[in-house]
CSV table of C-alpha atoms in Angstrom, one decimal:
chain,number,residue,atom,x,y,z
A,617,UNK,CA,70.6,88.9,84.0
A,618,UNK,CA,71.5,87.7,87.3
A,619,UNK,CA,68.4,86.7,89.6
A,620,UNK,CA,70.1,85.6,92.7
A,621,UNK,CA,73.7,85.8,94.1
A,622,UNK,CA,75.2,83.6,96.8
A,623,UNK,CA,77.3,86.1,98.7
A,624,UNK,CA,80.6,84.5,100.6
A,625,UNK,CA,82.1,86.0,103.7
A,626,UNK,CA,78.3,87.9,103.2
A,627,UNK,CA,79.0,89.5,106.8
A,628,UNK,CA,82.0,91.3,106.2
A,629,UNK,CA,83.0,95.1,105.1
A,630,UNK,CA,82.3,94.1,101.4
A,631,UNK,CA,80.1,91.5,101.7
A,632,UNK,CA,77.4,93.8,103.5
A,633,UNK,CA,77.3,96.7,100.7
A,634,UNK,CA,77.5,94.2,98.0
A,635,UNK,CA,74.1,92.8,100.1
A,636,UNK,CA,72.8,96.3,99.7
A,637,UNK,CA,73.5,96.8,96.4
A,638,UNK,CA,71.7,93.2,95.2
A,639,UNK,CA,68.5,94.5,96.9
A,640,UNK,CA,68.6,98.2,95.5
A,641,UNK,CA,68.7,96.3,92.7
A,642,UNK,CA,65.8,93.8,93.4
A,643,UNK,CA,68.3,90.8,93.0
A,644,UNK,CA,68.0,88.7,95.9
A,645,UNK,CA,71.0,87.1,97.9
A,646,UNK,CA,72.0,83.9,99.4
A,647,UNK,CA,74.2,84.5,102.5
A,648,UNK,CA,77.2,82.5,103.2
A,649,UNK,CA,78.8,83.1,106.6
A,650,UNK,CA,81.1,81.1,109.4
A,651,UNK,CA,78.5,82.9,112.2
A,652,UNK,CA,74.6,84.6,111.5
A,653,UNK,CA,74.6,87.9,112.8
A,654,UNK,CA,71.0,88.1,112.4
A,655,UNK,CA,70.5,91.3,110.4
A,656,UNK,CA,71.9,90.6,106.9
A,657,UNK,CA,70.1,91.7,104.2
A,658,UNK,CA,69.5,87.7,102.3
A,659,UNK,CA,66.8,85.4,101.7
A,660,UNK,CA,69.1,82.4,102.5
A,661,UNK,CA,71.5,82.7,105.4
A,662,UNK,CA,73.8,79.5,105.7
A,663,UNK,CA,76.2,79.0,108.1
A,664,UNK,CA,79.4,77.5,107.9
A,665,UNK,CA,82.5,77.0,106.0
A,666,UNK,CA,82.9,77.9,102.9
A,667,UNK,CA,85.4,75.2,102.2
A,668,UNK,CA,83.0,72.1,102.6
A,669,UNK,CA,81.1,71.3,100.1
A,670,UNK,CA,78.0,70.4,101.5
A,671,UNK,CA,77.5,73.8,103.1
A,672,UNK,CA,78.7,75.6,99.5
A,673,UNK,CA,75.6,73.2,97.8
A,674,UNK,CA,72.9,74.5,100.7
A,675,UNK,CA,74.0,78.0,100.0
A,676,UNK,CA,73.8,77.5,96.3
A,677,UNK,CA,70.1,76.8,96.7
A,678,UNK,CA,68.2,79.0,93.7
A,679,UNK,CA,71.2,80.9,92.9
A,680,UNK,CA,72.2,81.6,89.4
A,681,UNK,CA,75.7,83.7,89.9
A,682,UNK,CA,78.7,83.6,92.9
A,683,UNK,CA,80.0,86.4,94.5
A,684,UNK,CA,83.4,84.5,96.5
A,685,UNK,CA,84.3,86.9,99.5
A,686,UNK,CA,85.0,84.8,102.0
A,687,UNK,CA,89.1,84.8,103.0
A,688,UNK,CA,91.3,84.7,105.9
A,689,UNK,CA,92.3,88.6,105.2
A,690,UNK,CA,96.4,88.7,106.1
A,691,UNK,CA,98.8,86.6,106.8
A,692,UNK,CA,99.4,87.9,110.1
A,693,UNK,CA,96.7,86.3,112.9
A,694,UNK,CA,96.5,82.7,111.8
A,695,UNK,CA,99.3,80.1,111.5
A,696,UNK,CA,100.9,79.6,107.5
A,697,UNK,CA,98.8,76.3,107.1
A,698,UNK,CA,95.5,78.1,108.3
A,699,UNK,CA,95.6,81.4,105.5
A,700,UNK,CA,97.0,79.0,102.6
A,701,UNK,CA,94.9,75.9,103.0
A,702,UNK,CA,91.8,77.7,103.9
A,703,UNK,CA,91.7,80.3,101.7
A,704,UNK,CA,93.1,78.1,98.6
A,705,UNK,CA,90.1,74.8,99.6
A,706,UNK,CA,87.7,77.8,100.0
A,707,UNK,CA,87.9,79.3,96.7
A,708,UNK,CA,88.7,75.6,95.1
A,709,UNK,CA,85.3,74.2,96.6
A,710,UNK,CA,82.7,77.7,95.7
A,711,UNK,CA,84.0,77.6,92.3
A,712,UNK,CA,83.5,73.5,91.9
A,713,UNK,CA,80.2,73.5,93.3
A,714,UNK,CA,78.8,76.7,91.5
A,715,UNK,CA,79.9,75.0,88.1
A,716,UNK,CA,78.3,72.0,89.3
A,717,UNK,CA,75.1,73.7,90.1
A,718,UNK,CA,75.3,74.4,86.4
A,719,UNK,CA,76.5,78.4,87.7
A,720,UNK,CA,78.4,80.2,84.9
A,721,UNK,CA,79.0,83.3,86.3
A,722,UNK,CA,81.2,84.2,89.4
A,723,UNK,CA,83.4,87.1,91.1
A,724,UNK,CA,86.0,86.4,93.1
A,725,UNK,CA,87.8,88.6,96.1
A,726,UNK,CA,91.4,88.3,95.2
A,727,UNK,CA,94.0,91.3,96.1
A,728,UNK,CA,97.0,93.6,95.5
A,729,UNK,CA,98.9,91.1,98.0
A,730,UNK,CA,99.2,88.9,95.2
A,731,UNK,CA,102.1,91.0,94.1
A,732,UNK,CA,103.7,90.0,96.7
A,733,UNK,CA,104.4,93.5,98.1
A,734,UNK,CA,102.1,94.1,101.5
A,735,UNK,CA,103.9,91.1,103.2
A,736,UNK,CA,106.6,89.9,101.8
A,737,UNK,CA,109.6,88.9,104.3
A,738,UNK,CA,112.3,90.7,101.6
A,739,UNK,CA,113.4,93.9,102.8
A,740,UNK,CA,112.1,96.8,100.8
A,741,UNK,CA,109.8,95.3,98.5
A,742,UNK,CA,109.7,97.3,95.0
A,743,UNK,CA,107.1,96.6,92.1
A,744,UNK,CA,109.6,96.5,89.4
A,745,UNK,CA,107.5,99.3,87.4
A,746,UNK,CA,104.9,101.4,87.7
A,747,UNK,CA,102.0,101.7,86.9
A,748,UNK,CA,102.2,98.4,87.7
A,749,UNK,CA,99.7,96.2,85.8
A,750,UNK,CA,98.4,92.2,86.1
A,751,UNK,CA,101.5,91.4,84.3
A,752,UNK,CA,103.4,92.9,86.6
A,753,UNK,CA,105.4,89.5,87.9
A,754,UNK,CA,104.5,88.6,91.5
A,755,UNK,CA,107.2,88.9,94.5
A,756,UNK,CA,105.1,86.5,96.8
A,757,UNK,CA,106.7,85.1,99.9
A,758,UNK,CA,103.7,84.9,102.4
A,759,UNK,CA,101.0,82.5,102.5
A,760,UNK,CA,98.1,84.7,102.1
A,761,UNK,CA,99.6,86.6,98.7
A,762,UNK,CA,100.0,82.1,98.0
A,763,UNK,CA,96.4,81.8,98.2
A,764,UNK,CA,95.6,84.0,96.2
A,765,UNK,CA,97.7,83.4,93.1
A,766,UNK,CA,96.2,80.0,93.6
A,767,UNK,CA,92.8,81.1,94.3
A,768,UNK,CA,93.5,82.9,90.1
A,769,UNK,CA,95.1,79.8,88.9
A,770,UNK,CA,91.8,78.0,90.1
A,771,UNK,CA,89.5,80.1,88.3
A,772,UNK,CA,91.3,79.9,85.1
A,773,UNK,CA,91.1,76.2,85.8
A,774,UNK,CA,87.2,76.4,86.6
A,775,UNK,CA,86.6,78.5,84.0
A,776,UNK,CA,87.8,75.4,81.7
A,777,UNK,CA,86.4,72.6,83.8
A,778,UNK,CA,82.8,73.9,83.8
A,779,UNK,CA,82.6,76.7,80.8
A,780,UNK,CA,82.1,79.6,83.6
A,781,UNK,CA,83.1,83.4,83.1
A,782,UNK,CA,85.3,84.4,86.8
A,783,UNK,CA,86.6,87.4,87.5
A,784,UNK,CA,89.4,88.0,90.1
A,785,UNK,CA,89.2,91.3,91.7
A,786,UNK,CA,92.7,92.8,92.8
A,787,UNK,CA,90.8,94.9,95.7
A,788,UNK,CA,93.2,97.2,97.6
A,789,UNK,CA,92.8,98.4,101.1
A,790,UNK,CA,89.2,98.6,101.1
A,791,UNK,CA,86.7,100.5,103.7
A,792,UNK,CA,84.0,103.4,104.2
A,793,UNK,CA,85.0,107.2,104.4
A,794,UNK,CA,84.1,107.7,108.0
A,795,UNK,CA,84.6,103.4,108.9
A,796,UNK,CA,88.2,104.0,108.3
A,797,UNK,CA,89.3,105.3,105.4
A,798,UNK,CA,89.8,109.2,106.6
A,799,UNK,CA,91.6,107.5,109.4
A,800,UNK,CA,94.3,105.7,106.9
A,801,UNK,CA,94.7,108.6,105.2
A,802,UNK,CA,95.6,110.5,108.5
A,803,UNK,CA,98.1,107.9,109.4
A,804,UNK,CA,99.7,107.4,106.2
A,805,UNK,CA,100.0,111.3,105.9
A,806,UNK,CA,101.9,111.9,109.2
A,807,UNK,CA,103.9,108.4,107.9
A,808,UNK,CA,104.0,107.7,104.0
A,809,UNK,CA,106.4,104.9,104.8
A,810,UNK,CA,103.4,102.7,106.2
A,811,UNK,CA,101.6,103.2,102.8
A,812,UNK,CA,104.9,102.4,100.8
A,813,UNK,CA,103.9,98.6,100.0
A,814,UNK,CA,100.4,99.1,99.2
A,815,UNK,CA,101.1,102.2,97.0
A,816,UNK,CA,99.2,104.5,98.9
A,817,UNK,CA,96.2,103.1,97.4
A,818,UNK,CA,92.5,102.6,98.4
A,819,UNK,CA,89.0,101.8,97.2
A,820,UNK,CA,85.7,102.7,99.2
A,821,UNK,CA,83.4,99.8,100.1
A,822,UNK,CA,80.4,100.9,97.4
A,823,UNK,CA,83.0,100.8,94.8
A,824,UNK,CA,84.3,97.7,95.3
A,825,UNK,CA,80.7,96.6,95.8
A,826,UNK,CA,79.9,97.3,92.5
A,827,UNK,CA,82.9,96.0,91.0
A,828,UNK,CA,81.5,93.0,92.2
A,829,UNK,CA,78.4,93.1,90.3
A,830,UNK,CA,79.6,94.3,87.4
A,831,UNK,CA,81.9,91.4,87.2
A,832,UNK,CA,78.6,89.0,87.1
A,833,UNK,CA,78.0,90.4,83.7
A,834,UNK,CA,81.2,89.9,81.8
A,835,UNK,CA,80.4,87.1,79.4
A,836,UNK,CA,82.1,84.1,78.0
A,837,UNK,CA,84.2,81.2,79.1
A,838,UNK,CA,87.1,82.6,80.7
A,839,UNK,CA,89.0,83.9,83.9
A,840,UNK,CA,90.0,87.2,84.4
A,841,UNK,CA,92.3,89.2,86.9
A,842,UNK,CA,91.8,93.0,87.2
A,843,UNK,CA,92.9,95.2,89.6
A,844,UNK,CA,91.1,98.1,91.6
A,845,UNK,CA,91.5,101.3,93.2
A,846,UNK,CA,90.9,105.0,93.3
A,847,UNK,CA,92.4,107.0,90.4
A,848,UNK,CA,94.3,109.3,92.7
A,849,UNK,CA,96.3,108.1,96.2
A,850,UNK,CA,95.3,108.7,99.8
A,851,UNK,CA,97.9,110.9,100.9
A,852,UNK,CA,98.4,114.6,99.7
A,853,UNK,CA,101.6,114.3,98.2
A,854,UNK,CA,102.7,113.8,94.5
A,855,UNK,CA,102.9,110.1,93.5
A,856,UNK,CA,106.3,110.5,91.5
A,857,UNK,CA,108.1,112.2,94.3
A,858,UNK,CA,106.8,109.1,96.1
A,859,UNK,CA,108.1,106.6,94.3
A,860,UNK,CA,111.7,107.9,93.6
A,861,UNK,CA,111.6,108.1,98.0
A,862,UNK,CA,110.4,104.9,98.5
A,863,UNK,CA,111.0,103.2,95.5
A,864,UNK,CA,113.9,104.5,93.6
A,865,UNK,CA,114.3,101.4,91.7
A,866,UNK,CA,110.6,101.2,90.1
A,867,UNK,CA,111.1,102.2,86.7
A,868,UNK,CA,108.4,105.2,85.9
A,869,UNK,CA,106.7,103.6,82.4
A,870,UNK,CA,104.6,106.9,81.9
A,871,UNK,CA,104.2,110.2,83.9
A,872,UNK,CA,101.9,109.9,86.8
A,873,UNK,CA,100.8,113.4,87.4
A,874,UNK,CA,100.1,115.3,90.5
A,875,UNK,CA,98.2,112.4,92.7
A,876,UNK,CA,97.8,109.6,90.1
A,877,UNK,CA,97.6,106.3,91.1
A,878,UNK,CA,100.5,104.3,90.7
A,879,UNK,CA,98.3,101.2,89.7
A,880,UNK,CA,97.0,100.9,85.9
A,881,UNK,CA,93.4,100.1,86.4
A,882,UNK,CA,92.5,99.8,82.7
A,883,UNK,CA,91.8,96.2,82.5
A,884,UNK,CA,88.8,96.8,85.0
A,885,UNK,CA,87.7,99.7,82.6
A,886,UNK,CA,87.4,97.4,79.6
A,887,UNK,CA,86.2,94.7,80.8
A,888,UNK,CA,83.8,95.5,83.3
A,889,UNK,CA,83.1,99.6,82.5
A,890,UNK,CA,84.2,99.8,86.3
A,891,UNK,CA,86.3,103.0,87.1
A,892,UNK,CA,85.9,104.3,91.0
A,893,UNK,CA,83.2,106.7,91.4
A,894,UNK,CA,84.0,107.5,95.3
A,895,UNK,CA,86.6,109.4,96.6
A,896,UNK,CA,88.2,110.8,99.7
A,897,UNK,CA,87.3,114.2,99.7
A,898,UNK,CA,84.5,114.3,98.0
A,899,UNK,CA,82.7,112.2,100.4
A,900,UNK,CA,79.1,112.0,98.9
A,901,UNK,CA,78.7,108.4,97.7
A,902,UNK,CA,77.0,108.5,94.4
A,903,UNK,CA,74.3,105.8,93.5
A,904,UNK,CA,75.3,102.8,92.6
């Protein structure tokens, strides 16, 4: 039973409702963040970089589990060296001083650009199957979908080095139904082309808070990749007539009915008992 959390990148769109979801739950929260903005819900708030050390052990203070957030997000605002090295030192550095702490539990932000497909400098990316799994073999040529196939190979390695359970989350585009959400689904409606490399995917922000926690409880001495989304797409189209427009050479391994998502989430059912609970349309958020 997890009694405190340090939260990474605690400030941002996930790290605030995974904040919110410690203290519904009476778990309290260590905050790690480059800058305080003075209202976050955390009994610790430390800031600075998540990729020195001494910061990560101040943050660590009473924890007992890691929830690793913090990332340069794309590829597309900072220079190669910035997304790769930071993000990969970052993740390298939590993970190290949580299992030095003596910290055997951690979740990690990783995300559907490790396949390679959101950025990608090959015209016309195409997952080479769907619904495409962990398996799936990456088409990575960016730095940030780099960082984080490194930032999985890392917790494997942790997992070893210090006997810790670590859990990769594959999060999708992730946000809140008014936030931004209904907006992406407008946009990607009146232009399915923009939603072609992410699979028209999504997951709302409580979801993927919970995913979080969840992945805090999965036991043993291993590391684990899973990935997340909604069980049906953000656009109002069928998913197969999709993918034969957009991607006419992704071979179709099952029937993916009406709106199914073209992602096999199944791994996340097993190991966690995580399936998303919130979805657009049916906008009421149900407890977490």
């Amino acid at each position: 039973m997890v009694e405190r959390a340090m939260v990474t990148g605690a400030a941002g769109r996930i790290g605030r409702a995974v904040l919110a979801l410690l203290a519904e739950r009476g778990i309290e929260a260590n905050a790690l963040v480059l800058d305080d903005p003075g209202d976050l819900a955390a009994r610790l708030v430390v800031t600075g970089d998540a990729a020195d050390a001494k910061t990560v052990r101040a943050a660590l203070e009473g924890a007992d589990a890691v929830i690793h957030l913090a990332a340069i997000p794309t590829p597309e605002r900072n220079t190669a060296f910035e997304v790769f090295a930071g993000n990969s030192l970052s993740t390298f550095t939590v993970l190290e001083e949580a299992g030095r702490a003596g910290i055997r539990h951690a979740a990690v932000a990783s995300s559907w650009g490790v396949t390679g497909l959101p950025w990608t400098d090959v015209e016309d990316p195409h997952p080479s199957y769907a619904p495409v799994d962990e398996a799936m073999a990456s088409q990575v040529a960016d730095p940030y979908g780099l960082s984080k196939q490194v930032d999985e190979m890392t917790a494997q390695m942790m997992a070893r080095r210090h006997g810790m359970s670590v859990v990769c989350l594959r999060y999708p585009y992730v946000g809140g139904f008014e936030e931004r959400l209904h907006a992406h689904a407008a946009r990607l409606t009146a232009d399915p082309a923009a939603g072609a490399r992410d699979l028209w995917t999504y997951l709302e922000v409580h979801d993927a808070a919970r995913a979080a926690l969840l992945a805090l409880d999965v036991p043993g001495r291993a590391a684990h990749a899973v990935h997340l989304c909604a069980p049906e797409i953000i656009v109002p189209y069928p998913t197969e007539e999709l993918l034969r427009r957009y991607h006419p050479t992704t071979v179709l391994r099952r029937p993916l009915p009406g709106r199914a998502a073209p992602v096999d989430t199944s791994a996340a059912r097993r190991l966690l008992g995580f399936t998303a609970r919130n979805l657009l349309g049916r906008e009421a958020v149900t407890p977490s």
